[in-house]
CSV table of N, CA and C in Angstrom, one decimal:
chain,number,residue,atom,x,y,z
A,14,MET,N,115.8,-14.3,-64.1
A,14,MET,CA,115.6,-12.9,-64.5
A,14,MET,C,116.5,-12.6,-65.8
A,15,ILE,N,115.9,-11.9,-66.7
A,15,ILE,CA,116.7,-11.5,-67.9
A,15,ILE,C,117.1,-10.0,-67.8
A,16,GLU,N,118.3,-9.8,-68.0
A,16,GLU,CA,118.8,-8.4,-68.0
A,16,GLU,C,119.2,-8.0,-69.4
A,17,VAL,N,118.8,-6.8,-69.7
A,17,VAL,CA,119.1,-6.2,-71.1
A,17,VAL,C,120.4,-5.4,-70.9
A,18,LYS,N,121.4,-5.8,-71.7
A,18,LYS,CA,122.7,-5.1,-71.6
A,18,LYS,C,122.9,-4.0,-72.6
A,19,LEU,N,121.8,-3.2,-72.8
A,19,LEU,CA,121.8,-2.2,-73.7
A,19,LEU,C,122.7,-1.0,-73.3
A,20,LYS,N,122.7,-0.7,-72.0
A,20,LYS,CA,123.6,0.5,-71.6
A,20,LYS,C,125.0,0.2,-72.0
A,21,LYS,N,125.5,-1.0,-71.7
A,21,LYS,CA,126.9,-1.3,-72.0
A,21,LYS,C,127.2,-1.2,-73.5
A,22,ILE,N,126.2,-1.7,-74.3
A,22,ILE,CA,126.4,-1.6,-75.8
A,22,ILE,C,126.4,-0.2,-76.3
A,23,ILE,N,125.5,0.6,-75.9
A,23,ILE,CA,125.5,2.0,-76.4
A,23,ILE,C,126.6,2.8,-75.9
A,24,ASP,N,127.1,2.5,-74.7
A,24,ASP,CA,128.3,3.2,-74.1
A,24,ASP,C,129.5,2.9,-74.9
A,25,GLU,N,129.7,1.6,-75.2
A,25,GLU,CA,130.8,1.1,-76.0
A,25,GLU,C,130.8,1.7,-77.4
A,26,ARG,N,129.6,1.9,-78.0
A,26,ARG,CA,129.5,2.4,-79.3
A,26,ARG,C,129.4,4.0,-79.4
A,27,GLY,N,129.4,4.6,-78.2
A,27,GLY,CA,129.3,6.1,-78.2
A,27,GLY,C,128.0,6.6,-78.7
A,28,ILE,N,126.9,5.9,-78.4
A,28,ILE,CA,125.6,6.3,-78.8
A,28,ILE,C,124.8,6.7,-77.6
A,29,SER,N,124.2,7.8,-77.7
A,29,SER,CA,123.3,8.3,-76.5
A,29,SER,C,122.0,7.6,-76.6
A,30,GLN,N,121.2,7.7,-75.5
A,30,GLN,CA,119.9,7.2,-75.5
A,30,GLN,C,119.0,8.0,-76.5
A,31,LYS,N,119.2,9.3,-76.6
A,31,LYS,CA,118.5,10.1,-77.5
A,31,LYS,C,118.7,9.7,-78.9
A,32,GLN,N,120.0,9.4,-79.2
A,32,GLN,CA,120.3,9.0,-80.6
A,32,GLN,C,119.7,7.7,-80.9
A,33,LEU,N,119.7,6.7,-80.0
A,33,LEU,CA,119.1,5.4,-80.2
A,33,LEU,C,117.6,5.6,-80.4
A,34,ALA,N,117.0,6.5,-79.6
A,34,ALA,CA,115.5,6.7,-79.8
A,34,ALA,C,115.3,7.2,-81.2
A,35,GLU,N,116.1,8.1,-81.7
A,35,GLU,CA,116.0,8.7,-83.1
A,35,GLU,C,116.2,7.6,-84.1
A,36,MET,N,117.2,6.7,-83.9
A,36,MET,CA,117.5,5.6,-84.8
A,36,MET,C,116.4,4.6,-85.0
A,37,THR,N,115.6,4.4,-83.9
A,37,THR,CA,114.6,3.4,-83.8
A,37,THR,C,113.2,3.9,-83.8
A,38,SER,N,113.0,5.1,-83.7
A,38,SER,CA,111.6,5.7,-83.5
A,38,SER,C,110.9,5.2,-82.3
A,39,ILE,N,111.6,4.8,-81.3
A,39,ILE,CA,111.1,4.3,-80.0
A,39,ILE,C,111.2,5.5,-79.1
A,40,ARG,N,110.1,5.8,-78.3
A,40,ARG,CA,110.1,6.9,-77.4
A,40,ARG,C,111.3,6.9,-76.5
A,41,PRO,N,111.9,8.1,-76.3
A,41,PRO,CA,113.0,8.2,-75.4
A,41,PRO,C,112.8,7.7,-74.0
A,42,ASN,N,111.6,7.9,-73.5
A,42,ASN,CA,111.3,7.3,-72.1
A,42,ASN,C,111.4,5.8,-72.1
A,43,ALA,N,110.9,5.2,-73.2
A,43,ALA,CA,110.9,3.7,-73.3
A,43,ALA,C,112.4,3.2,-73.4
A,44,ILE,N,113.2,3.9,-74.2
A,44,ILE,CA,114.6,3.6,-74.3
A,44,ILE,C,115.3,3.7,-73.0
A,45,SER,N,115.0,4.7,-72.2
A,45,SER,CA,115.6,4.9,-70.9
A,45,SER,C,115.2,3.7,-70.0
A,46,GLU,N,113.9,3.4,-70.0
A,46,GLU,CA,113.5,2.2,-69.2
A,46,GLU,C,114.2,0.9,-69.5
A,47,ILE,N,114.4,0.7,-70.8
A,47,ILE,CA,115.0,-0.5,-71.3
A,47,ILE,C,116.5,-0.5,-70.9
A,48,VAL,N,117.2,0.7,-71.1
A,48,VAL,CA,118.6,0.8,-70.8
A,48,VAL,C,118.8,0.6,-69.3
A,49,ASN,N,117.9,1.1,-68.5
A,49,ASN,CA,118.1,1.0,-67.0
A,49,ASN,C,117.4,-0.2,-66.4
A,50,ASN,N,117.0,-1.1,-67.2
A,50,ASN,CA,116.3,-2.3,-66.8
A,50,ASN,C,115.2,-2.1,-65.8
A,51,GLN,N,114.4,-1.1,-66.1
A,51,GLN,CA,113.2,-0.7,-65.3
A,51,GLN,C,111.9,-1.3,-65.7
A,52,ARG,N,112.0,-2.1,-66.7
A,52,ARG,CA,110.7,-2.8,-67.2
A,52,ARG,C,110.7,-4.2,-66.7
A,53,SER,N,109.5,-4.6,-66.3
A,53,SER,CA,109.3,-6.0,-65.9
A,53,SER,C,109.2,-6.9,-67.2
A,54,THR,N,108.7,-6.3,-68.3
A,54,THR,CA,108.6,-7.0,-69.5
A,54,THR,C,109.2,-6.1,-70.6
A,55,ILE,N,109.6,-6.8,-71.7
A,55,ILE,CA,110.1,-6.0,-72.8
A,55,ILE,C,109.4,-6.5,-74.1
A,56,ASN,N,109.0,-5.5,-74.9
A,56,ASN,CA,108.3,-5.7,-76.1
A,56,ASN,C,109.3,-6.3,-77.1
A,57,ARG,N,109.0,-7.5,-77.6
A,57,ARG,CA,109.9,-8.2,-78.5
A,57,ARG,C,110.1,-7.4,-79.8
A,58,GLU,N,109.0,-6.7,-80.2
A,58,GLU,CA,109.1,-5.9,-81.5
A,58,GLU,C,110.1,-4.8,-81.3
A,59,GLN,N,110.0,-4.1,-80.1
A,59,GLN,CA,111.0,-3.0,-79.8
A,59,GLN,C,112.4,-3.6,-79.7
A,60,LEU,N,112.6,-4.7,-79.1
A,60,LEU,CA,113.9,-5.4,-79.0
A,60,LEU,C,114.4,-5.7,-80.4
A,61,ALA,N,113.6,-6.2,-81.3
A,61,ALA,CA,114.0,-6.5,-82.7
A,61,ALA,C,114.4,-5.2,-83.4
A,62,ILE,N,113.7,-4.1,-83.2
A,62,ILE,CA,114.0,-2.8,-83.8
A,62,ILE,C,115.4,-2.3,-83.3
A,63,ILE,N,115.6,-2.4,-82.0
A,63,ILE,CA,116.9,-2.0,-81.4
A,63,ILE,C,118.0,-2.8,-82.0
A,64,CYS,N,117.8,-4.1,-82.0
A,64,CYS,CA,118.9,-5.0,-82.5
A,64,CYS,C,119.2,-4.7,-84.0
A,65,LYS,N,118.2,-4.4,-84.8
A,65,LYS,CA,118.4,-4.1,-86.2
A,65,LYS,C,119.2,-2.8,-86.3
A,66,ALA,N,118.8,-1.8,-85.5
A,66,ALA,CA,119.5,-0.5,-85.6
A,66,ALA,C,120.9,-0.6,-85.2
A,67,LEU,N,121.2,-1.5,-84.2
A,67,LEU,CA,122.6,-1.6,-83.7
A,67,LEU,C,123.3,-2.8,-84.4
A,68,GLU,N,122.7,-3.4,-85.4
A,68,GLU,CA,123.3,-4.5,-86.2
A,68,GLU,C,123.7,-5.6,-85.2
A,69,ILE,N,122.8,-6.0,-84.3
A,69,ILE,CA,123.1,-7.1,-83.4
A,69,ILE,C,122.3,-8.3,-84.0
A,70,THR,N,123.0,-9.4,-84.2
A,70,THR,CA,122.4,-10.6,-84.8
A,70,THR,C,122.2,-11.7,-83.7
A,71,ASP,N,123.0,-11.6,-82.7
A,71,ASP,CA,123.0,-12.6,-81.6
A,71,ASP,C,122.3,-12.1,-80.4
A,72,MET,N,121.2,-12.6,-80.0
A,72,MET,CA,120.5,-12.1,-78.8
A,72,MET,C,121.3,-12.2,-77.5
A,73,ASN,N,122.3,-13.1,-77.5
A,73,ASN,CA,123.1,-13.2,-76.3
A,73,ASN,C,124.0,-12.0,-76.1
A,74,GLU,N,124.1,-11.2,-77.2
A,74,GLU,CA,124.9,-10.0,-77.1
A,74,GLU,C,124.1,-8.9,-76.3
A,75,ILE,N,122.8,-9.0,-76.3
A,75,ILE,CA,122.0,-7.9,-75.7
A,75,ILE,C,121.2,-8.4,-74.5
A,76,LEU,N,121.0,-9.7,-74.3
A,76,LEU,CA,120.3,-10.3,-73.2
A,76,LEU,C,121.2,-11.2,-72.4
A,77,GLU,N,121.0,-11.1,-71.1
A,77,GLU,CA,121.7,-12.0,-70.2
A,77,GLU,C,120.8,-12.6,-69.1
A,78,LEU,N,120.9,-13.9,-69.0
A,78,LEU,CA,120.1,-14.6,-68.0
A,78,LEU,C,120.8,-14.5,-66.7
A,79,LYS,N,120.1,-14.0,-65.6
A,79,LYS,CA,120.8,-13.9,-64.3
A,79,LYS,C,120.1,-14.8,-63.3
């Protein structure tokens, strides 16, 4: 199982889910589902957009294999 560590990242950076949605143009509901690991799959395009907005270059920073 792959866990998205987005909640930890945005909390550390002081960014709200709403702000991330505005930064990425991804629906707030979709951001919430990703942050709370409520999706069984994740859109690679959305993940790339999030990584770009947060200046993440190493996928290991945002994804964890459990």
